[in-house]
Each structure stands twice: as structure tokens, then as C-alpha cells.
Short mmCIF file of the C-alpha atoms (twelve columns), coordinates in Angstrom:
data_MODEL
# 
_entry.id   MODEL 
# 
loop_
_atom_site.group_PDB 
_atom_site.id 
_atom_site.type_symbol 
_atom_site.label_atom_id 
_atom_site.label_alt_id 
_atom_site.label_comp_id 
_atom_site.label_asym_id 
_atom_site.label_seq_id 
_atom_site.Cartn_x 
_atom_site.Cartn_y 
_atom_site.Cartn_z 
_atom_site.pdbx_PDB_model_num 
ATOM 1   C CA . UNK A 1   100.145 93.612  46.123 1 
ATOM 2   C CA . UNK A 2   96.646  95.346  45.777 1 
ATOM 3   C CA . UNK A 3   97.350  97.950  48.716 1 
ATOM 4   C CA . UNK A 4   99.653  100.747 47.661 1 
ATOM 5   C CA . UNK A 5   101.466 102.591 49.905 1 
ATOM 6   C CA . UNK A 6   101.714 106.487 49.375 1 
ATOM 7   C CA . UNK A 7   105.417 107.981 50.758 1 
ATOM 8   C CA . UNK A 8   103.461 110.155 53.323 1 
ATOM 9   C CA . UNK A 9   102.511 107.389 55.269 1 
ATOM 10  C CA . UNK A 10  105.993 106.693 56.600 1 
ATOM 11  C CA . UNK A 11  105.814 107.830 60.253 1 
ATOM 12  C CA . UNK A 12  109.506 106.052 61.188 1 
ATOM 13  C CA . UNK A 13  111.356 107.709 58.216 1 
ATOM 14  C CA . UNK A 14  113.209 110.676 60.120 1 
ATOM 15  C CA . UNK A 15  114.391 107.690 62.620 1 
ATOM 16  C CA . UNK A 16  115.036 105.032 60.271 1 
ATOM 17  C CA . UNK A 17  117.128 107.591 58.104 1 
ATOM 18  C CA . UNK A 18  118.997 109.113 61.343 1 
ATOM 19  C CA . UNK A 19  120.513 105.215 61.955 1 
ATOM 20  C CA . UNK A 20  121.304 104.914 58.498 1 
ATOM 21  C CA . UNK A 21  123.497 108.110 58.244 1 
ATOM 22  C CA . UNK A 22  124.962 106.476 61.650 1 
ATOM 23  C CA . UNK A 23  125.871 103.586 60.017 1 
ATOM 24  C CA . UNK A 24  127.295 105.739 57.183 1 
ATOM 25  C CA . UNK A 25  129.703 107.153 59.850 1 
ATOM 26  C CA . UNK A 26  131.108 104.239 61.453 1 
ATOM 27  C CA . UNK A 27  131.692 102.483 58.121 1 
ATOM 28  C CA . UNK A 28  133.541 105.320 56.705 1 
ATOM 29  C CA . UNK A 29  135.832 105.684 59.853 1 
ATOM 30  C CA . UNK A 30  136.256 102.032 59.709 1 
ATOM 31  C CA . UNK A 31  137.448 102.547 55.872 1 
ATOM 32  C CA . UNK A 32  139.870 105.355 56.576 1 
ATOM 33  C CA . UNK A 33  141.058 102.879 59.657 1 
ATOM 34  C CA . UNK A 34  141.818 100.312 57.347 1 
ATOM 35  C CA . UNK A 35  142.804 101.607 54.437 1 
ATOM 36  C CA . UNK A 36  146.421 101.529 54.720 1 
ATOM 37  C CA . UNK A 37  146.647 98.110  56.476 1 
ATOM 38  C CA . UNK A 38  149.406 96.126  54.484 1 
ATOM 39  C CA . UNK A 39  148.154 93.234  52.833 1 
ATOM 40  C CA . UNK A 40  149.046 89.538  53.462 1 
ATOM 41  C CA . UNK A 41  149.368 86.453  51.329 1 
ATOM 42  C CA . UNK A 42  147.083 83.759  51.804 1 
ATOM 43  C CA . UNK A 43  143.201 83.835  52.577 1 
ATOM 44  C CA . UNK A 44  142.504 87.717  53.285 1 
ATOM 45  C CA . UNK A 45  142.208 88.144  57.361 1 
ATOM 46  C CA . UNK A 46  138.912 88.882  58.887 1 
ATOM 47  C CA . UNK A 47  139.301 92.908  58.879 1 
ATOM 48  C CA . UNK A 48  139.563 92.922  55.096 1 
ATOM 49  C CA . UNK A 49  136.540 90.913  55.104 1 
ATOM 50  C CA . UNK A 50  134.857 93.261  56.932 1 
ATOM 51  C CA . UNK A 51  136.226 96.230  55.251 1 
ATOM 52  C CA . UNK A 52  134.487 94.833  51.551 1 
ATOM 53  C CA . UNK A 53  131.208 94.117  53.795 1 
ATOM 54  C CA . UNK A 54  131.086 97.855  55.022 1 
ATOM 55  C CA . UNK A 55  132.332 98.901  51.403 1 
ATOM 56  C CA . UNK A 56  128.797 97.335  49.684 1 
ATOM 57  C CA . UNK A 57  126.608 98.426  52.561 1 
ATOM 58  C CA . UNK A 58  127.780 102.185 51.156 1 
ATOM 59  C CA . UNK A 59  127.571 101.150 47.497 1 
ATOM 60  C CA . UNK A 60  124.036 99.832  48.537 1 
ATOM 61  C CA . UNK A 61  122.794 102.671 50.239 1 
ATOM 62  C CA . UNK A 62  124.161 104.941 47.190 1 
ATOM 63  C CA . UNK A 63  122.922 103.200 44.018 1 
ATOM 64  C CA . UNK A 64  120.734 100.268 45.413 1 
ATOM 65  C CA . UNK A 65  121.232 96.444  45.262 1 
ATOM 66  C CA . UNK A 66  120.619 95.823  41.124 1 
ATOM 67  C CA . UNK A 67  123.722 98.551  40.620 1 
ATOM 68  C CA . UNK A 68  125.961 96.868  43.211 1 
ATOM 69  C CA . UNK A 69  128.076 94.737  41.166 1 
ATOM 70  C CA . UNK A 70  131.665 93.078  41.932 1 
ATOM 71  C CA . UNK A 71  133.546 95.455  39.548 1 
ATOM 72  C CA . UNK A 72  132.441 98.545  41.184 1 
ATOM 73  C CA . UNK A 73  133.031 97.449  45.181 1 
ATOM 74  C CA . UNK A 74  136.331 96.247  43.869 1 
ATOM 75  C CA . UNK A 75  136.843 99.429  42.596 1 
ATOM 76  C CA . UNK A 76  135.643 101.539 45.916 1 
ATOM 77  C CA . UNK A 77  137.633 99.035  47.992 1 
ATOM 78  C CA . UNK A 78  140.903 99.388  45.804 1 
ATOM 79  C CA . UNK A 79  141.265 95.867  44.533 1 
ATOM 80  C CA . UNK A 80  141.424 93.580  41.535 1 
ATOM 81  C CA . UNK A 81  137.959 91.990  40.869 1 
ATOM 82  C CA . UNK A 82  139.649 88.755  41.270 1 
ATOM 83  C CA . UNK A 83  140.820 89.668  44.849 1 
ATOM 84  C CA . UNK A 84  137.206 89.937  45.966 1 
ATOM 85  C CA . UNK A 85  136.675 86.243  44.944 1 
ATOM 86  C CA . UNK A 86  138.888 85.474  47.575 1 
ATOM 87  C CA . UNK A 87  137.082 87.523  50.353 1 
ATOM 88  C CA . UNK A 88  133.514 86.246  48.630 1 
ATOM 89  C CA . UNK A 89  133.598 83.247  46.276 1 
ATOM 90  C CA . UNK A 90  130.021 83.975  45.046 1 
ATOM 91  C CA . UNK A 91  127.763 86.977  45.235 1 
ATOM 92  C CA . UNK A 92  125.217 85.085  47.671 1 
ATOM 93  C CA . UNK A 93  128.391 84.879  49.965 1 
ATOM 94  C CA . UNK A 94  128.770 88.537  49.714 1 
ATOM 95  C CA . UNK A 95  125.122 89.321  50.277 1 
ATOM 96  C CA . UNK A 96  125.416 86.782  53.017 1 
ATOM 97  C CA . UNK A 97  127.794 88.521  54.732 1 
ATOM 98  C CA . UNK A 98  126.067 91.996  54.625 1 
ATOM 99  C CA . UNK A 99  122.757 90.489  55.731 1 
ATOM 100 C CA . UNK A 100 125.196 89.272  58.985 1 
ATOM 101 C CA . UNK A 101 126.288 93.237  59.170 1 
ATOM 102 C CA . UNK A 102 122.766 94.233  58.838 1 
ATOM 103 C CA . UNK A 103 121.242 92.471  61.855 1 
ATOM 104 C CA . UNK A 104 124.027 93.986  64.526 1 
ATOM 105 C CA . UNK A 105 122.388 94.907  67.633 1 
ATOM 106 C CA . UNK A 106 118.996 93.295  66.808 1 
ATOM 107 C CA . UNK A 107 119.085 91.084  69.413 1 
ATOM 108 C CA . UNK A 108 119.616 93.613  72.379 1 
ATOM 109 C CA . UNK A 109 115.961 95.248  71.771 1 
ATOM 110 C CA . UNK A 110 114.722 92.794  73.906 1 
ATOM 111 C CA . UNK A 111 116.968 93.501  77.008 1 
ATOM 112 C CA . UNK A 112 115.396 94.691  79.731 1 
ATOM 113 C CA . UNK A 113 111.688 94.118  78.316 1 
ATOM 114 C CA . UNK A 114 109.652 91.884  81.339 1 
ATOM 115 C CA . UNK A 115 106.943 90.232  79.271 1 
ATOM 116 C CA . UNK A 116 108.002 87.368  76.745 1 
ATOM 117 C CA . UNK A 117 105.275 88.467  74.062 1 
ATOM 118 C CA . UNK A 118 106.478 92.146  74.479 1 
ATOM 119 C CA . UNK A 119 110.198 90.547  74.162 1 
ATOM 120 C CA . UNK A 120 109.047 89.122  70.505 1 
ATOM 121 C CA . UNK A 121 107.661 92.658  69.452 1 
ATOM 122 C CA . UNK A 122 110.889 94.322  70.218 1 
ATOM 123 C CA . UNK A 123 112.736 91.808  68.259 1 
ATOM 124 C CA . UNK A 124 110.493 91.854  65.344 1 
ATOM 125 C CA . UNK A 125 110.501 95.552  65.281 1 
ATOM 126 C CA . UNK A 126 114.399 95.847  65.950 1 
ATOM 127 C CA . UNK A 127 114.409 93.457  62.901 1 
ATOM 128 C CA . UNK A 128 112.150 96.141  60.270 1 
ATOM 129 C CA . UNK A 129 114.043 98.991  61.655 1 
ATOM 130 C CA . UNK A 130 117.571 97.320  60.620 1 
ATOM 131 C CA . UNK A 131 116.184 96.341  57.160 1 
ATOM 132 C CA . UNK A 132 114.763 99.357  56.783 1 
ATOM 133 C CA . UNK A 133 118.081 101.357 57.508 1 
ATOM 134 C CA . UNK A 134 119.666 99.988  54.107 1 
ATOM 135 C CA . UNK A 135 118.242 100.491 51.073 1 
ATOM 136 C CA . UNK A 136 117.001 97.293  49.397 1 
ATOM 137 C CA . UNK A 137 117.917 95.850  52.711 1 
ATOM 138 C CA . UNK A 138 114.844 93.444  52.972 1 
ATOM 139 C CA . UNK A 139 116.160 92.227  49.163 1 
ATOM 140 C CA . UNK A 140 119.904 91.760  50.798 1 
ATOM 141 C CA . UNK A 141 118.422 89.977  53.653 1 
ATOM 142 C CA . UNK A 142 115.792 87.661  51.968 1 
ATOM 143 C CA . UNK A 143 117.005 83.767  51.172 1 
ATOM 144 C CA . UNK A 144 120.590 84.480  52.818 1 
ATOM 145 C CA . UNK A 145 121.605 81.958  55.357 1 
ATOM 146 C CA . UNK A 146 124.127 83.594  57.488 1 
ATOM 147 C CA . UNK A 147 125.594 81.748  60.596 1 
ATOM 148 C CA . UNK A 148 127.284 85.065  62.190 1 
ATOM 149 C CA . UNK A 149 126.485 85.835  66.053 1 
ATOM 150 C CA . UNK A 150 124.349 88.666  64.983 1 
ATOM 151 C CA . UNK A 151 122.089 86.161  62.726 1 
ATOM 152 C CA . UNK A 152 121.999 83.080  65.174 1 
ATOM 153 C CA . UNK A 153 122.048 85.438  68.137 1 
ATOM 154 C CA . UNK A 154 118.529 87.383  67.177 1 
ATOM 155 C CA . UNK A 155 117.244 83.709  66.445 1 
ATOM 156 C CA . UNK A 156 118.333 82.089  69.609 1 
ATOM 157 C CA . UNK A 157 116.463 85.466  71.410 1 
ATOM 158 C CA . UNK A 158 113.334 85.051  69.286 1 
ATOM 159 C CA . UNK A 159 113.126 81.736  69.896 1 
ATOM 160 C CA . UNK A 160 114.029 81.748  73.852 1 
ATOM 161 C CA . UNK A 161 110.834 84.693  74.089 1 
ATOM 162 C CA . UNK A 162 108.641 82.309  72.500 1 
ATOM 163 C CA . UNK A 163 109.539 79.727  74.752 1 
ATOM 164 C CA . UNK A 164 109.200 81.434  77.647 1 
ATOM 165 C CA . UNK A 165 105.523 82.604  76.157 1 
ATOM 166 C CA . UNK A 166 104.565 79.122  76.308 1 
ATOM 167 C CA . UNK A 167 105.347 77.545  72.896 1 
ATOM 168 C CA . UNK A 168 107.200 73.886  72.948 1 
ATOM 169 C CA . UNK A 169 110.766 73.758  70.860 1 
ATOM 170 C CA . UNK A 170 109.156 72.979  67.636 1 
ATOM 171 C CA . UNK A 171 106.045 75.630  67.435 1 
ATOM 172 C CA . UNK A 172 108.345 78.202  68.644 1 
ATOM 173 C CA . UNK A 173 110.719 77.767  65.686 1 
ATOM 174 C CA . UNK A 174 107.454 77.418  63.697 1 
ATOM 175 C CA . UNK A 175 106.402 80.828  64.802 1 
ATOM 176 C CA . UNK A 176 109.770 82.466  64.841 1 
ATOM 177 C CA . UNK A 177 109.812 81.818  60.804 1 
ATOM 178 C CA . UNK A 178 106.278 82.749  60.621 1 
ATOM 179 C CA . UNK A 179 107.459 86.574  62.347 1 
ATOM 180 C CA . UNK A 180 111.086 86.439  59.624 1 
ATOM 181 C CA . UNK A 181 109.050 86.267  56.942 1 
ATOM 182 C CA . UNK A 182 106.325 88.477  58.011 1 
ATOM 183 C CA . UNK A 183 108.997 91.504  58.986 1 
ATOM 184 C CA . UNK A 184 111.207 90.647  55.722 1 
ATOM 185 C CA . UNK A 185 107.824 90.796  53.276 1 
ATOM 186 C CA . UNK A 186 106.175 93.721  55.063 1 
ATOM 187 C CA . UNK A 187 109.872 95.920  54.528 1 
ATOM 188 C CA . UNK A 188 109.963 94.765  50.590 1 
ATOM 189 C CA . UNK A 189 106.624 96.044  50.185 1 
ATOM 190 C CA . UNK A 190 107.944 99.167  52.298 1 
ATOM 191 C CA . UNK A 191 110.865 99.857  50.312 1 
ATOM 192 C CA . UNK A 192 109.268 98.970  47.082 1 
ATOM 193 C CA . UNK A 193 107.099 102.397 47.810 1 
ATOM 194 C CA . UNK A 194 110.020 104.527 49.139 1 
ATOM 195 C CA . UNK A 195 111.443 103.969 45.658 1 
ATOM 196 C CA . UNK A 196 108.106 104.409 43.446 1 
ATOM 197 C CA . UNK A 197 108.497 107.074 40.905 1 
ATOM 198 C CA . UNK A 198 106.570 109.853 39.480 1 
ATOM 199 C CA . UNK A 199 103.899 107.110 38.204 1 
ATOM 200 C CA . UNK A 200 102.721 106.201 41.863 1 
ATOM 201 C CA . UNK A 201 99.680  109.023 41.394 1 
ATOM 202 C CA . UNK A 202 98.817  107.497 38.296 1 
ATOM 203 C CA . UNK A 203 98.802  103.879 39.831 1 
ATOM 204 C CA . UNK A 204 96.666  104.991 42.705 1 
ATOM 205 C CA . UNK A 205 93.941  106.543 40.313 1 
ATOM 206 C CA . UNK A 206 94.025  103.393 38.104 1 
ATOM 207 C CA . UNK A 207 93.291  101.146 41.029 1 
ATOM 208 C CA . UNK A 208 90.471  103.660 42.606 1 
ATOM 209 C CA . UNK A 209 88.775  103.492 38.980 1 
ATOM 210 C CA . UNK A 210 89.055  99.547  38.277 1 
ATOM 211 C CA . UNK A 211 87.616  98.942  41.926 1 
ATOM 212 C CA . UNK A 212 84.527  101.698 41.036 1 
ATOM 213 C CA . UNK A 213 84.101  100.221 37.670 1 
ATOM 214 C CA . UNK A 214 84.445  96.607  38.578 1 
ATOM 215 C CA . UNK A 215 82.174  93.993  40.929 1 
ATOM 216 C CA . UNK A 216 84.078  94.420  44.290 1 
ATOM 217 C CA . UNK A 217 81.568  95.645  46.728 1 
ATOM 218 C CA . UNK A 218 83.896  95.087  49.532 1 
ATOM 219 C CA . UNK A 219 86.870  96.975  48.096 1 
ATOM 220 C CA . UNK A 220 84.590  99.380  47.395 1 
ATOM 221 C CA . UNK A 221 83.561  100.103 51.228 1 
ATOM 222 C CA . UNK A 222 87.330  100.060 51.867 1 
ATOM 223 C CA . UNK A 223 88.897  101.634 49.198 1 
ATOM 224 C CA . UNK A 224 89.835  105.178 51.379 1 
ATOM 225 C CA . UNK A 225 92.176  102.837 53.335 1 
ATOM 226 C CA . UNK A 226 93.987  100.910 50.287 1 
ATOM 227 C CA . UNK A 227 96.360  103.866 50.308 1 
ATOM 228 C CA . UNK A 228 98.177  106.338 52.618 1 
ATOM 229 C CA . UNK A 229 97.972  103.700 55.207 1 
ATOM 230 C CA . UNK A 230 100.460 103.938 58.239 1 
ATOM 231 C CA . UNK A 231 102.926 101.499 57.499 1 
ATOM 232 C CA . UNK A 232 104.177 101.133 61.037 1 
ATOM 233 C CA . UNK A 233 100.763 100.909 62.424 1 
ATOM 234 C CA . UNK A 234 100.153 97.849  60.053 1 
ATOM 235 C CA . UNK A 235 103.255 96.118  60.859 1 
ATOM 236 C CA . UNK A 236 102.135 96.111  64.663 1 
ATOM 237 C CA . UNK A 237 98.640  95.226  63.759 1 
ATOM 238 C CA . UNK A 238 100.280 92.183  62.107 1 
ATOM 239 C CA . UNK A 239 102.590 91.344  64.852 1 
ATOM 240 C CA . UNK A 240 99.462  91.518  67.539 1 
ATOM 241 C CA . UNK A 241 97.888  88.796  65.018 1 
ATOM 242 C CA . UNK A 242 100.743 86.571  64.632 1 
ATOM 243 C CA . UNK A 243 101.302 86.216  68.581 1 
ATOM 244 C CA . UNK A 244 97.942  86.980  69.834 1 
ATOM 245 C CA . UNK A 245 97.694  83.347  71.376 1 
ATOM 246 C CA . UNK A 246 101.100 84.020  73.251 1 
ATOM 247 C CA . UNK A 247 100.988 84.670  77.066 1 
# 
């Protein structure tokens, strides 16, 4: 990606970090409440699945997606690795459950918003905030196909707002997918910037030198805007472009 985002450009970091800490507190409370529940034979109950999902989200925040292994998760939950596969038969199934949990409360962003297009904006912004609230949240969410009430409720609310804005059912679904893909991709870039290492200043300098030395007149005129961009403002500009034809 040609744009290189500097860490100082995040003006929503305080609210996002506050939400992340609230999620961690809820997860810890749930863990304490369920730590001594007796286990039963057969298929694990829903409460145990929720406990494993909460533990996975805690590990995600602590170490990132690449370090989230079934072995580490089993240790955190206090079970054997084989037991986890009774909860989630594959790593993809676990990620899907995590994605479903991330979207908890997202559909509520549209409540009380009178105009359909503004409801679309509110829902898209709530998705971005939810994914930013977890380390590697967009990487977890991308490619999952959850069928829980958080995911389907959010999708239904988004499609409903698009329908009320004047789109028919097929057009509303296509627009909803575009908005979902845009939000997910945008957060992927944001979180990559958040986790950028000490080589970031050198990367920025290399980009500017390559533009100056090459035949890129349009980039040369705009190179001051290639870094340090306000990512919330950029996200909202993208939303306006995607919804410009809505009533």
C-alpha cells in the first residue's frame, strides 16, 4: 500500500483503548465466574464455548493472532488441547466465534438515528470501532462467516438502512458487502500501522526519496499527504463516497 500511516495520526485511539479495556474487564469477570463450574460429559455446553472464546480474545490482545495457538489457549483455559476440539473442531471455527463476539452491540449504533444514510454511517463506524478494539481484529474478522445474532443482526440492520435509503434488495446487499469490505480493509491498514516497528521512519523517508527521484509528478505534488493522515477522517470520506447516491 502506497500510503504509510504514522502512529500519530490516530485521533480515536483513546476511545478505542478504553473500549478494549472494558472488554478485558468483562472477559476477566466471566472467567472468574465460570472457572469453577463442573464439567459435564458429552458436547461442551454453550457457557464453556463462551469461556474459551473470551480466553481467545484475551490472548489475541496480549500476543496477537500469529501467537494465538490452540496449545496456548488450552493452557489459558485450563484444559487439554484435545478438549478444545470439542468446543471448536478447527482454528477457523474458533476465529468465527471470536468474530461473532467482536460484533456484540454493533447493531445498536443505528438506534435513534433518523436518516437512513446516517444509520448506514453509524453502523459502518461501529464495525470499524469494534475491529479496532482488538489487536488484529480485522485479521480475525476477515474471511469468517459467522451465523450468530451479532453478525446477522448487524448485517440485517445495515441492509435495512440501505433499503430505506432507496435501494432494492440486490443493490442493498451489494452495497452492504462493499461497506463491510471497505471497513475491514481500512482497519487492516490501520492496525498494521499501529503495530509498525522502528523501521517506519526509514520507510517513510524511502518513499519520499523514491517519489522525488522518479517520474511521478502527481505523487510529488501530493507527497505531503501520503503520511500522517487522519485515518478517521479518511474512513469517513470513504463512507461518503460509497453512500453518495443514497437518499
